[in-house]
Tab-separated table of C-alpha atoms in Angstrom:
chain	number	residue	atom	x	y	z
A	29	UNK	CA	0.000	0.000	0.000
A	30	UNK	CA	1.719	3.721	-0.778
A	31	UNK	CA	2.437	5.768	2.044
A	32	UNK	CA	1.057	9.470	2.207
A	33	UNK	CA	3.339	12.048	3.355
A	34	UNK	CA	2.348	14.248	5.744
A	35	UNK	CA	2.551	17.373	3.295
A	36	UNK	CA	0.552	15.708	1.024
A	37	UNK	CA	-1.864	14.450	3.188
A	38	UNK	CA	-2.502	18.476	4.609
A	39	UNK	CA	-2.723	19.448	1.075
A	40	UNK	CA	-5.743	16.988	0.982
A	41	UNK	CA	-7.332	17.580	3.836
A	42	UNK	CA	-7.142	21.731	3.246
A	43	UNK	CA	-8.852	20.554	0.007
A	44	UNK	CA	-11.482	18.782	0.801
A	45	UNK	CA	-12.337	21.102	3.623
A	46	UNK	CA	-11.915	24.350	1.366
A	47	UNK	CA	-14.457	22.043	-1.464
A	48	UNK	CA	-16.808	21.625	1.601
A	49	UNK	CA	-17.042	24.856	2.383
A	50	UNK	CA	-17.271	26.125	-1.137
A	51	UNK	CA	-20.331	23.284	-1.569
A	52	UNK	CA	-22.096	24.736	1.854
A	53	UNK	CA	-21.862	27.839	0.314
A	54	UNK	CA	-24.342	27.012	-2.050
A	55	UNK	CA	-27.807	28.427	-1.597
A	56	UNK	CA	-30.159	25.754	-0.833
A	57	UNK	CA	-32.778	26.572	-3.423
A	58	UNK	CA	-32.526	28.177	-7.402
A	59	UNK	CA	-34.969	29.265	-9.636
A	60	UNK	CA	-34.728	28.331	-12.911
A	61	UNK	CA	-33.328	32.089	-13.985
A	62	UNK	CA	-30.763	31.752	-11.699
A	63	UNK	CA	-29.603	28.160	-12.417
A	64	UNK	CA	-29.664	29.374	-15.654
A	65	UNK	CA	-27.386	32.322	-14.871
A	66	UNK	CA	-25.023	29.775	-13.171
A	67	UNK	CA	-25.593	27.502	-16.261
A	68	UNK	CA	-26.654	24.339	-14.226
A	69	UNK	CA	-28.649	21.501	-14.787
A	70	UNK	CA	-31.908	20.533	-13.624
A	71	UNK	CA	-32.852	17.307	-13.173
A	72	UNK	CA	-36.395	15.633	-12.356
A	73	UNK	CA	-36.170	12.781	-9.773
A	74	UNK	CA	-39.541	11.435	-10.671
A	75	UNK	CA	-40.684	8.437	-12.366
A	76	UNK	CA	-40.368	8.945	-16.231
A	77	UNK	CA	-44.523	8.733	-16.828
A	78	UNK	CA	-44.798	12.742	-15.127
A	79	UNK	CA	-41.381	13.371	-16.840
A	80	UNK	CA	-42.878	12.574	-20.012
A	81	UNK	CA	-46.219	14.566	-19.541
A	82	UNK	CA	-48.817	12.891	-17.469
A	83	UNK	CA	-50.030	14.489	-14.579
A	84	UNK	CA	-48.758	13.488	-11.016
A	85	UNK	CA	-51.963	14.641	-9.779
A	86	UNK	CA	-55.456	15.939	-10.716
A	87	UNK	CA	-55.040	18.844	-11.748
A	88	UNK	CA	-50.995	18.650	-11.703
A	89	UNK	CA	-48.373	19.738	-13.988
A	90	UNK	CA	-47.684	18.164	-17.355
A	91	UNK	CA	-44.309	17.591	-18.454
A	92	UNK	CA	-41.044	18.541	-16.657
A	93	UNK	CA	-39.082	21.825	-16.841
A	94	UNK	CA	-37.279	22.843	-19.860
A	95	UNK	CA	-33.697	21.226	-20.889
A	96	UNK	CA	-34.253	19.137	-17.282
A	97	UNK	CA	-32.521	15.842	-17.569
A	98	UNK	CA	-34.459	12.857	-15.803
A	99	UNK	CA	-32.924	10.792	-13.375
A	100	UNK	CA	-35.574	8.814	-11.404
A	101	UNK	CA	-35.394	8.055	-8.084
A	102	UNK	CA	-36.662	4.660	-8.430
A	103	UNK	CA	-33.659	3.839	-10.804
A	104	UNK	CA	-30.992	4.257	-8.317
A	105	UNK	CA	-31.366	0.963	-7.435
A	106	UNK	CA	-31.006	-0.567	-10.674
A	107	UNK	CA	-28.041	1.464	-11.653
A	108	UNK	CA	-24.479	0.485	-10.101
A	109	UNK	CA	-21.723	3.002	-9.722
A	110	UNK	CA	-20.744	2.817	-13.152
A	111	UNK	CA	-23.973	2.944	-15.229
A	112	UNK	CA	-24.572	6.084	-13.003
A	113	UNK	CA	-20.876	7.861	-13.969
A	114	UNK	CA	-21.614	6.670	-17.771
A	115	UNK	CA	-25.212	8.649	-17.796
A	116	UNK	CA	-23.778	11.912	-15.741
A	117	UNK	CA	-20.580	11.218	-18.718
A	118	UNK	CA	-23.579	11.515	-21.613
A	119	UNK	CA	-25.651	14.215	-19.970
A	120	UNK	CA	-22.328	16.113	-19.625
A	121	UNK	CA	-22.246	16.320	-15.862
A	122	UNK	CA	-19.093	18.078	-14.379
A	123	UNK	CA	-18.536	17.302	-10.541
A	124	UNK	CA	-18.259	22.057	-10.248
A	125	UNK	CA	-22.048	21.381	-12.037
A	126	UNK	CA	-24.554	23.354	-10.176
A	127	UNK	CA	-27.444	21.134	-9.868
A	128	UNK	CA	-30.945	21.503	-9.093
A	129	UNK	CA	-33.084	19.041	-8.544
A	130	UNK	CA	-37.168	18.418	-8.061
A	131	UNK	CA	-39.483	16.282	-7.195
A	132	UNK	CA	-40.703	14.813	-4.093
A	133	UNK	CA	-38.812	15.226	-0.678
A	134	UNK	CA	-37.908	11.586	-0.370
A	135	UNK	CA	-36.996	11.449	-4.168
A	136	UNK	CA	-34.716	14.539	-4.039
A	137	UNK	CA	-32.952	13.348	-1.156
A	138	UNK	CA	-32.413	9.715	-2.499
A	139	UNK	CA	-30.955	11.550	-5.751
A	140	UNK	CA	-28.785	14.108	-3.784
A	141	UNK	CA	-27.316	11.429	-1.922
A	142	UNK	CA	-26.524	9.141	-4.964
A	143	UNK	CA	-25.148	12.179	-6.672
A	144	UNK	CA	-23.203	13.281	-3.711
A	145	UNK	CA	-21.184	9.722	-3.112
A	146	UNK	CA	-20.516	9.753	-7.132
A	147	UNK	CA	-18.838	13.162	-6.334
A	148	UNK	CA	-21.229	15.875	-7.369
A	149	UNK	CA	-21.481	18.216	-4.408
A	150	UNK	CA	-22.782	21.120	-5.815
A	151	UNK	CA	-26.493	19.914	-5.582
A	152	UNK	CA	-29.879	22.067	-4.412
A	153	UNK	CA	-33.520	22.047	-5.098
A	154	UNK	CA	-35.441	23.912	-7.925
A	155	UNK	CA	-37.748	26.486	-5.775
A	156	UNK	CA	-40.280	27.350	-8.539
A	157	UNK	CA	-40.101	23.666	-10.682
A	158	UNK	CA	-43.294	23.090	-12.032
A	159	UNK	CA	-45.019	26.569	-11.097
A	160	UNK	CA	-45.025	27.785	-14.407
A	161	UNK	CA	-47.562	25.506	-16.806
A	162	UNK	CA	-46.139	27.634	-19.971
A	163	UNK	CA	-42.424	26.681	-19.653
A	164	UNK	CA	-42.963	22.990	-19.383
A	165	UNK	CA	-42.085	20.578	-22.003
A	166	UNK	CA	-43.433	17.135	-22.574
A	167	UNK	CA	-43.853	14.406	-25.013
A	168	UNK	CA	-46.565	15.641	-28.096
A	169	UNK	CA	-48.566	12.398	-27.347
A	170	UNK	CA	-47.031	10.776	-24.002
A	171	UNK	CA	-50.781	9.411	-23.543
A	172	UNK	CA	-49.750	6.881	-25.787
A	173	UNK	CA	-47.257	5.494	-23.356
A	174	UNK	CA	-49.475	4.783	-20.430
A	175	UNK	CA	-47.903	3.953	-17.175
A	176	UNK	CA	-49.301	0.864	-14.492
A	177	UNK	CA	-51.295	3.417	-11.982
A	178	UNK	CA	-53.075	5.112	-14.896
A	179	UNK	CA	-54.514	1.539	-16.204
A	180	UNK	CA	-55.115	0.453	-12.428
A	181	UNK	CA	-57.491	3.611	-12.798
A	182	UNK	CA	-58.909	3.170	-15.968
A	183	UNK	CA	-59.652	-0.246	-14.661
A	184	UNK	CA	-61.304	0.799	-11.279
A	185	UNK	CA	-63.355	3.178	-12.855
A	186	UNK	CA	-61.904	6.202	-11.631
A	187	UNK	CA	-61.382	9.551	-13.113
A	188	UNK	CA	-58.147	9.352	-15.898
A	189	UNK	CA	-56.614	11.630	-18.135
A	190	UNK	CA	-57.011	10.812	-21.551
A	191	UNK	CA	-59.458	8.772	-21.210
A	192	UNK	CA	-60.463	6.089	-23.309
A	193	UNK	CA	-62.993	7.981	-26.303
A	194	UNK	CA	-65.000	4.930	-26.199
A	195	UNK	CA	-64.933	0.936	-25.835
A	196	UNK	CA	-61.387	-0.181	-24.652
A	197	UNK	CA	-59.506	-3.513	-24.066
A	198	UNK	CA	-56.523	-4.258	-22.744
A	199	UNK	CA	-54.089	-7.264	-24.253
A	200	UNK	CA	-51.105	-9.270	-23.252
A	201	UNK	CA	-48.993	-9.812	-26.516
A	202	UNK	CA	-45.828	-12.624	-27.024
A	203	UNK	CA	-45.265	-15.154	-28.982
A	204	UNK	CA	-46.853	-18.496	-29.232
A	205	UNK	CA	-48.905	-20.312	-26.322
A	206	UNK	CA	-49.952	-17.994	-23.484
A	207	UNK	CA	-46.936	-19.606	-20.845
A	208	UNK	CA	-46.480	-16.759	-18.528
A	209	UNK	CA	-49.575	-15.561	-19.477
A	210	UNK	CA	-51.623	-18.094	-17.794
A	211	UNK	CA	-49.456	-17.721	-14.808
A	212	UNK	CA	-49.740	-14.310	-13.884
A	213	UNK	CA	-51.629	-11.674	-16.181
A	214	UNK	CA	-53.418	-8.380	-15.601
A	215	UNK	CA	-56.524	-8.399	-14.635
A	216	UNK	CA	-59.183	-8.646	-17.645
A	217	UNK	CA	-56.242	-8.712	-20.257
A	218	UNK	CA	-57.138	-10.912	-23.497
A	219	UNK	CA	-53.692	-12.785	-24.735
A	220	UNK	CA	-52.617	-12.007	-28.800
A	221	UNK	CA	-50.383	-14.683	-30.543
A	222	UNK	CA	-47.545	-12.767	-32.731
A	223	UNK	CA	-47.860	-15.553	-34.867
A	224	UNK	CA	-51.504	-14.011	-35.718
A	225	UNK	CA	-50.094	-10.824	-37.300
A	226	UNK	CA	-47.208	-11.921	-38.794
A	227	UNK	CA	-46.068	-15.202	-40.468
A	228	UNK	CA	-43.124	-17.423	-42.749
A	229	UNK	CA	-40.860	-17.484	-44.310
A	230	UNK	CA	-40.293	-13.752	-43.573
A	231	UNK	CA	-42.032	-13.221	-40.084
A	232	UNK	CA	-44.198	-10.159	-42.642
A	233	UNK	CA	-47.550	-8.548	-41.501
A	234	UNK	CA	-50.016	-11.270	-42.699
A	235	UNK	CA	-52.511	-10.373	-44.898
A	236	UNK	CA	-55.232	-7.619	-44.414
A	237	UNK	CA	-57.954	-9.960	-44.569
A	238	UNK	CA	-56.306	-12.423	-42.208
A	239	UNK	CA	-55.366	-9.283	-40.073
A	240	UNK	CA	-58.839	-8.223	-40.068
A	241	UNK	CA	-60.293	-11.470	-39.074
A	242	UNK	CA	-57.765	-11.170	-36.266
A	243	UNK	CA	-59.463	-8.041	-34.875
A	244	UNK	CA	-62.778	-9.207	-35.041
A	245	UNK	CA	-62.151	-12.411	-33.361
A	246	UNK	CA	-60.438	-9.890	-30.219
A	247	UNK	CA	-63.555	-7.631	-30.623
A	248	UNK	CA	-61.821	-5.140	-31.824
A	249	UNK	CA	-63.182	-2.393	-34.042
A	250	UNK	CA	-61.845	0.906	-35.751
A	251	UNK	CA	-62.895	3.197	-32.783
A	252	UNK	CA	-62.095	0.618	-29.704
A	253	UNK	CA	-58.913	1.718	-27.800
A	254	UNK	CA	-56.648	-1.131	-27.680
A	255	UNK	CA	-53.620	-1.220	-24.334
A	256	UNK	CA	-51.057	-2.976	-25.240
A	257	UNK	CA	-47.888	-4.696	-23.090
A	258	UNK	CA	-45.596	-7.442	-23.150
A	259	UNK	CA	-43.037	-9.478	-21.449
A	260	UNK	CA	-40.984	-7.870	-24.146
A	261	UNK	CA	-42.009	-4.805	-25.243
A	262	UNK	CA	-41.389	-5.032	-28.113
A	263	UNK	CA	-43.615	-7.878	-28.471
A	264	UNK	CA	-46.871	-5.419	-27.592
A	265	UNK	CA	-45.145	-2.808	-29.739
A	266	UNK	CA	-44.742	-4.989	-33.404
A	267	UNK	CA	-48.976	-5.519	-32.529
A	268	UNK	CA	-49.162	-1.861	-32.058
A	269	UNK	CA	-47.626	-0.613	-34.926
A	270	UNK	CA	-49.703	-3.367	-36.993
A	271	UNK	CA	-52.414	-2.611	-35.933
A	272	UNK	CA	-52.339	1.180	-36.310
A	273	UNK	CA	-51.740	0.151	-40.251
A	274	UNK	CA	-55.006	-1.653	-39.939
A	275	UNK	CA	-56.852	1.316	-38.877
A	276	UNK	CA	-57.215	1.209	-35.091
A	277	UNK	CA	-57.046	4.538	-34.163
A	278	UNK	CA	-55.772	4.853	-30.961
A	279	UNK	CA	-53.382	1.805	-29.834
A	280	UNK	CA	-51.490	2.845	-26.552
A	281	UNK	CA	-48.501	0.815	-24.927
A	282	UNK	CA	-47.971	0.068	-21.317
A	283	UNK	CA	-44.368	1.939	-21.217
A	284	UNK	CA	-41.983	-1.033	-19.925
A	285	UNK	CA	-44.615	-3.484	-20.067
A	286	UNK	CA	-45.568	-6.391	-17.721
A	287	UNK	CA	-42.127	-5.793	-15.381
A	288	UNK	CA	-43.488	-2.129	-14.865
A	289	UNK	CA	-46.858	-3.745	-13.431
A	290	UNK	CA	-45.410	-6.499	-11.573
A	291	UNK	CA	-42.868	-3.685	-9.919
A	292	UNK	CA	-45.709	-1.368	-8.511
A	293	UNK	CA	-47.149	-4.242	-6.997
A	294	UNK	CA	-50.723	-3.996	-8.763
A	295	UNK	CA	-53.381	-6.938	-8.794
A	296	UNK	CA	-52.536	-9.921	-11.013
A	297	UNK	CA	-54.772	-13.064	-12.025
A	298	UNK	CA	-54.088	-16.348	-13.289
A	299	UNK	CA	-55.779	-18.624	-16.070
A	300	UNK	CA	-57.366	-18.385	-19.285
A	301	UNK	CA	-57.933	-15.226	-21.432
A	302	UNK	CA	-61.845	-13.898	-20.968
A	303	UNK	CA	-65.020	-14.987	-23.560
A	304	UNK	CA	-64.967	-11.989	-25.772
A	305	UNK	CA	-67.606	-11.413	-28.246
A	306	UNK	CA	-66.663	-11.157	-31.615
A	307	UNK	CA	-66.784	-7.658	-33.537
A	308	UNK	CA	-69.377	-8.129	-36.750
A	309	UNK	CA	-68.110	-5.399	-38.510
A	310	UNK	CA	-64.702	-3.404	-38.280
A	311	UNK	CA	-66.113	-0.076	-38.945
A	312	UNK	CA	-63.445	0.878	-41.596
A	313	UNK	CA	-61.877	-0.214	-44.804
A	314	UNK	CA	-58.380	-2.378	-44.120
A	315	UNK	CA	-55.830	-0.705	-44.258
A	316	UNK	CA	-56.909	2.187	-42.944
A	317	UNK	CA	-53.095	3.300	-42.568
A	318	UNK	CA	-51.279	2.393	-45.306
A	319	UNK	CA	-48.597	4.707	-45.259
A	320	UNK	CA	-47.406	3.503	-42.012
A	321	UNK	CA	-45.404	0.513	-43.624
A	322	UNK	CA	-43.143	0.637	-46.307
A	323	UNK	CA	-41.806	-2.308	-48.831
A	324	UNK	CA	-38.683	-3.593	-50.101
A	325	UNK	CA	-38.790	-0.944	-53.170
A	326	UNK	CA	-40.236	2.024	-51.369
A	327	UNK	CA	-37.195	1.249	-48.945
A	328	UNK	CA	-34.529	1.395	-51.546
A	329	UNK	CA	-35.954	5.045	-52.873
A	330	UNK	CA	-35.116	5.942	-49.446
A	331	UNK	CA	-31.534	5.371	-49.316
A	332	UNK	CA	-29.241	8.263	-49.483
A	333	UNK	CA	-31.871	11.332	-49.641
A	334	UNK	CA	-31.671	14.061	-47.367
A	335	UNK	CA	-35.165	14.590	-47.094
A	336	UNK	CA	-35.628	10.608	-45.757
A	337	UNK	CA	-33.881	8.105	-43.475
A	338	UNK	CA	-34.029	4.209	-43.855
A	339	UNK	CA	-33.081	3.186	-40.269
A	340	UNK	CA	-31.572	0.483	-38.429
A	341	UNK	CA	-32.993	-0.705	-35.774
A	342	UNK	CA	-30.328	-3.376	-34.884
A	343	UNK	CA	-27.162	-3.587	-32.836
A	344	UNK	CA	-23.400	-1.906	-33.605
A	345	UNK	CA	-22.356	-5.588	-34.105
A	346	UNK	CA	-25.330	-6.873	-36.556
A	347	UNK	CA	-25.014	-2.954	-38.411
A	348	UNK	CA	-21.475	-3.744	-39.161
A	349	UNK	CA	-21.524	-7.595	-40.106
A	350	UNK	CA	-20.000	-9.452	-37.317
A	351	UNK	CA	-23.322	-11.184	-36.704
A	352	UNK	CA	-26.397	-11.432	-38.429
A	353	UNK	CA	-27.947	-11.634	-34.813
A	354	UNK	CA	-30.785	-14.682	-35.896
A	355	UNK	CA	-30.095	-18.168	-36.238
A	356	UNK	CA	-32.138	-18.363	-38.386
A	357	UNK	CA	-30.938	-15.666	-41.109
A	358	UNK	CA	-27.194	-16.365	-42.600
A	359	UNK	CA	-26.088	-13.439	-44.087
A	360	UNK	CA	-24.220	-10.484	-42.355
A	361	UNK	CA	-23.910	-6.870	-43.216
A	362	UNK	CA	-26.912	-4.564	-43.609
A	363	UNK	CA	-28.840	-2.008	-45.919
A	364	UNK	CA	-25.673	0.255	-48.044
A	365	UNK	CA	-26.503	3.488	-47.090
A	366	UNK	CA	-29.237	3.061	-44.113
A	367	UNK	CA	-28.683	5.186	-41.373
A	368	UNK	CA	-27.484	3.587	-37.746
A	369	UNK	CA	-30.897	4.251	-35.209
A	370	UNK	CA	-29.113	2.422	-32.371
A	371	UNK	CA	-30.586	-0.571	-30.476
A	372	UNK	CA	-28.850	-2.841	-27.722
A	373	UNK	CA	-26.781	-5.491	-27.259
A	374	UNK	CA	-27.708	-7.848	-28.804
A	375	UNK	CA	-30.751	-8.805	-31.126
A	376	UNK	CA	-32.763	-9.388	-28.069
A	377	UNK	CA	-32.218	-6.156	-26.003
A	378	UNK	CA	-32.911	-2.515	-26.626
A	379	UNK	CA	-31.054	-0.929	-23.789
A	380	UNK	CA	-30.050	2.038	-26.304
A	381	UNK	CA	-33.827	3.166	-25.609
A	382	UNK	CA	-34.844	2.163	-22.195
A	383	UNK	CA	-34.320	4.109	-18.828
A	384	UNK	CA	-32.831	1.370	-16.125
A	385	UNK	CA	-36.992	0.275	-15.656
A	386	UNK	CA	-37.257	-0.606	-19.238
A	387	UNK	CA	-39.444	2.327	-19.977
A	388	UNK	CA	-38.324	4.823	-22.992
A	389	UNK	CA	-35.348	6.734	-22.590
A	390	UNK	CA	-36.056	10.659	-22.484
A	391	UNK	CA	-37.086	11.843	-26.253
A	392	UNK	CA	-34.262	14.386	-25.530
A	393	UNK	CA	-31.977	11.560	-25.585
A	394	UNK	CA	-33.335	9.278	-28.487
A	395	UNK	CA	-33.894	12.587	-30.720
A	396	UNK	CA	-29.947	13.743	-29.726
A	397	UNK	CA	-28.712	9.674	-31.230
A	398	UNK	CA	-30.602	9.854	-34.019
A	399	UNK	CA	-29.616	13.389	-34.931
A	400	UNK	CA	-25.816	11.835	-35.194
A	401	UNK	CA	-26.723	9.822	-38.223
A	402	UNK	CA	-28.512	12.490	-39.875
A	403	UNK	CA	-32.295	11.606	-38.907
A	404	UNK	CA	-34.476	14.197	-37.898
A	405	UNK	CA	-38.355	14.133	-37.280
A	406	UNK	CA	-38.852	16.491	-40.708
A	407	UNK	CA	-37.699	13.670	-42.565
A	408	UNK	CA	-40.219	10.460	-44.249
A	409	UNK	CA	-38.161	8.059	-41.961
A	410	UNK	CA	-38.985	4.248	-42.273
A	411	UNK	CA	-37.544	1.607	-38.676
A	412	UNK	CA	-36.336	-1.280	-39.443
A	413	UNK	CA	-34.861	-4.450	-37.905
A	414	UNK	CA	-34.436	-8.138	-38.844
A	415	UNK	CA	-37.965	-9.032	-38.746
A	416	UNK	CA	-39.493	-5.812	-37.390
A	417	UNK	CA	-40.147	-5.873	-33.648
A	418	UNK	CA	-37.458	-3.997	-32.496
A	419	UNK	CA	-38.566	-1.607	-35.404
A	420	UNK	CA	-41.898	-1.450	-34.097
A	421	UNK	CA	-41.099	-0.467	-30.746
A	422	UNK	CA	-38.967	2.420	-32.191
A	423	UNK	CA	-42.133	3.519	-34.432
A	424	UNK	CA	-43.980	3.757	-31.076
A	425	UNK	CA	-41.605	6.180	-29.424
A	426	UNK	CA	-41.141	8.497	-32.606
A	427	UNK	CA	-44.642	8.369	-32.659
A	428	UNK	CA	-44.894	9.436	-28.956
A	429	UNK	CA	-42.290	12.161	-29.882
A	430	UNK	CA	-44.810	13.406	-32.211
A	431	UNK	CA	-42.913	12.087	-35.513
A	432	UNK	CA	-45.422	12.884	-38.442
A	433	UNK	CA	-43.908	10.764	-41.374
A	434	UNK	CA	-42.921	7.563	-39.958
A	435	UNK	CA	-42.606	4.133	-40.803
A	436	UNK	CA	-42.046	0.728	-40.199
A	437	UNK	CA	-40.336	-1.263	-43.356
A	438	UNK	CA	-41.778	-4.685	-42.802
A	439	UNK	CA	-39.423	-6.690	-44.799
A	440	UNK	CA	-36.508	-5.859	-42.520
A	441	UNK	CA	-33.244	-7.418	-43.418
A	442	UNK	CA	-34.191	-11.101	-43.341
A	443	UNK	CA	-36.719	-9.770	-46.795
A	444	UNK	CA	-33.373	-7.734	-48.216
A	445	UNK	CA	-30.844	-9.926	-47.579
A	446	UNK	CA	-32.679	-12.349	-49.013
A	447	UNK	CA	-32.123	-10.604	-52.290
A	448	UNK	CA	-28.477	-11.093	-53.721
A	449	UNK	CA	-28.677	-7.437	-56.267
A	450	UNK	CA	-29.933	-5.370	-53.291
A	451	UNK	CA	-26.451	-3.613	-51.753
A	452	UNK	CA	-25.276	-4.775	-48.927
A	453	UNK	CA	-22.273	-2.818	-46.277
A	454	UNK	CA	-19.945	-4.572	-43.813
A	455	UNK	CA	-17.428	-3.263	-41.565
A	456	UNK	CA	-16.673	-0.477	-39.456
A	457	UNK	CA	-18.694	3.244	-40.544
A	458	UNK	CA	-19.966	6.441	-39.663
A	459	UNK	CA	-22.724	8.655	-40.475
A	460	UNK	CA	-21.044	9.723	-44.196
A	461	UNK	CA	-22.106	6.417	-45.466
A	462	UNK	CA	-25.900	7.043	-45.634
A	463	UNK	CA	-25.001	10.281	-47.449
């Protein structure tokens, strides 16, 4: 073990005593102007749902203050020591940051301590957050993200924010026999096979009439609001996006999915999905939403305009050919000239867009990735994947984000790959190749 020497060891000591009194100094409270002035950071320490827009409480805020980074206090204990340095490292946060924070008491404390033991001392309390209705920001259409309490009210009857227009119904999606399903299920949630909406060789949308056959048999019409979650998200989200091409109108997702449920300790029930009655009649011609998915050819006019993005949806190593990320698809490489949207780890994961709950990452943050590869929301911009779940799930948070021209190309690589003339990159590569 080194020795200290006594010098050095004063020098330390003056230091950390002249930091401490420098922190102390620190008034205990900022508004935003004067944060501002200091050029600080805010940051929210509640749970991403009132971050994103929905109300905390009748008659509450919606949204979070502006710029404010979210770091929820119910994530500490998912994040180690690490993951917390590498999100202060990509929000930018100095340890001589002036930082306010808001949010509950408890929260704010929880956060201040975390903060405090990773080294950032400079840390008080936003006196006028959420005072100011104006100034807030949120998500264009965060009620499309719904969060566990807000269907526990729905359910119960109670007063919501947007509400339901009409008939609702909420599903479990995933694929094949209802396992985990039968187990342990929200209360009054039907169960939806994948393998009804999509099918071999190419795991495509099936057809419209099969698709609409689907709906009917699941009661569902044009006008019924359908809640969506999954074990996997993105499971629930490659419905969602399906069945917004059908014509649903209003298809929300249960941000984070079953885990988010199971974590806030709701009601659960067991056993078989409930006797629905059939829908007679749709409502609507199918598709009502064409536009929303894009084929093979409409994804190769994409590639290389400025004024549209073809986007990959799949990890760094299945973007650059290492892996082809399915067993069963064998070639490597991807789409010459689509643009890198970020993913996860692996074909399996989507950490790239999750907060440590699973539930989306800030819009602030997925808007700010994308940006580096040239895709912005003024752009026709088409997701896609290997077989387009992780796609889908994307097309539900741009669509949150309040993305107008977006997309979901269906055929995904397993469809272009299987193609030999399409073009095809490998290898390590940066934004200039989509241009």
């Amino acid at each position: 073990m080194k020795r200290v020497s006594q010098l050095t060891a004063l020098t330390m000591a003056f230091g950390l005593a002249a930091f401490s009194t420098f922190a102390a100094a620190i008034p205990h409270s900022f508004t935003l102007t004067q944060l501002r002035q200091q050029h600080g950071v805010v940051i929210d320490t509640r749970p991403s749902a009132f971050y994103n827009g929905w109300p905390q409480a009748p008659g509450g805020a919606f949204g979070h203050e502006p710029a404010a980074l979210n770091l929820s206090a119910s994530w500490l204990s998912l994040m180690s020591d690490t993951q917390l340095a590498d999100w202060a490292k990509r929000h930018h946060l100095m340890p001589d940051s002036a930082i306010a924070l808001y949010g509950s008491d408890s929260d704010n404390q929880a956060v201040r301590a975390r903060l405090n033991k990773a080294g950032y001392l400079h840390i008080s309390l936003l006196r006028d957050a959420l005072q100011a209705p104006d100034r807030l920001q949120r998500l264009p259409h965060f009620e499309q993200l719904v969060y566990p309490q807000w269907l526990y009210q729905l359910q119960q009857h109670k007063p919501v924010v947007a509400t339901p227009a009409g008939d609702w119904k909420v599903f479990e999606a995933g694929w094949g026999a209802p396992k985990y399903y039968l187990l342990s299920h929200i209360p009054g949630a039907g169960y939806i096979d994948t393998n009804d909406v999509e099918s071999e060789p190419l795991w495509n949308k099936v057809s419209d009439d099969k698709l609409k056959a689907m709906l009917l048999k699941h009661g569902i019409r044009h006008d019924t609001t359908v809640i969506l979650y999954g074990r996997d998200v993105y499971a629930a989200a490659r419905v969602a996006h399906i069945m917004l091409y059908a014509g649903v109108k209003d298809v929300r997702l249960l941000d984070g999915g079953w885990k988010t449920w199971s974590d806030a300790g709701l009601p659960v029930e067991r056993g078989m999905p409930p006797t629905v009655t059939p829908a007679s009649d749709f409502g609507a011609p199918v598709p009502g939403q064409p536009q929303l998915m894009v084929d093979m050819e409409q994804a190769r006019g994409m590639l290389r305009r400025q004024d549209a993005s073809l986007v990959s949806i799949r990890s760094w190593p299945e973007f650059i050919g290492e892996t082809s990320g399915y067993s069963y698809i064998k070639p490597k490489g991807d789409i010459a000239g689509a643009r890198w949207g970020h993913a996860g780890s692996d074909a399996t994961h989507m950490e790239d867009f999750h907060n440590p709950d699973g539930t989306m990452r800030s819009s602030d943050d997925i808007a700010a990735m994308w940006k580096q590869w040239g895709i912005r929301p003024n752009q026709h911009v088409a997701f896609y994947c290997g077989t387009g779940w992780r796609a889908s799930e994307t097309f539900m948070y741009a669509r949150a984000m309040g993305w107008k021209n977006i997309a979901v190309y269906d055929g995904g690589w397993y469809e272009w790959s299987s193609h030999p003339q399409n073009p095809v990159a490998t290898g390590e590569r940066g934004p200039e190749s989509s241009r």
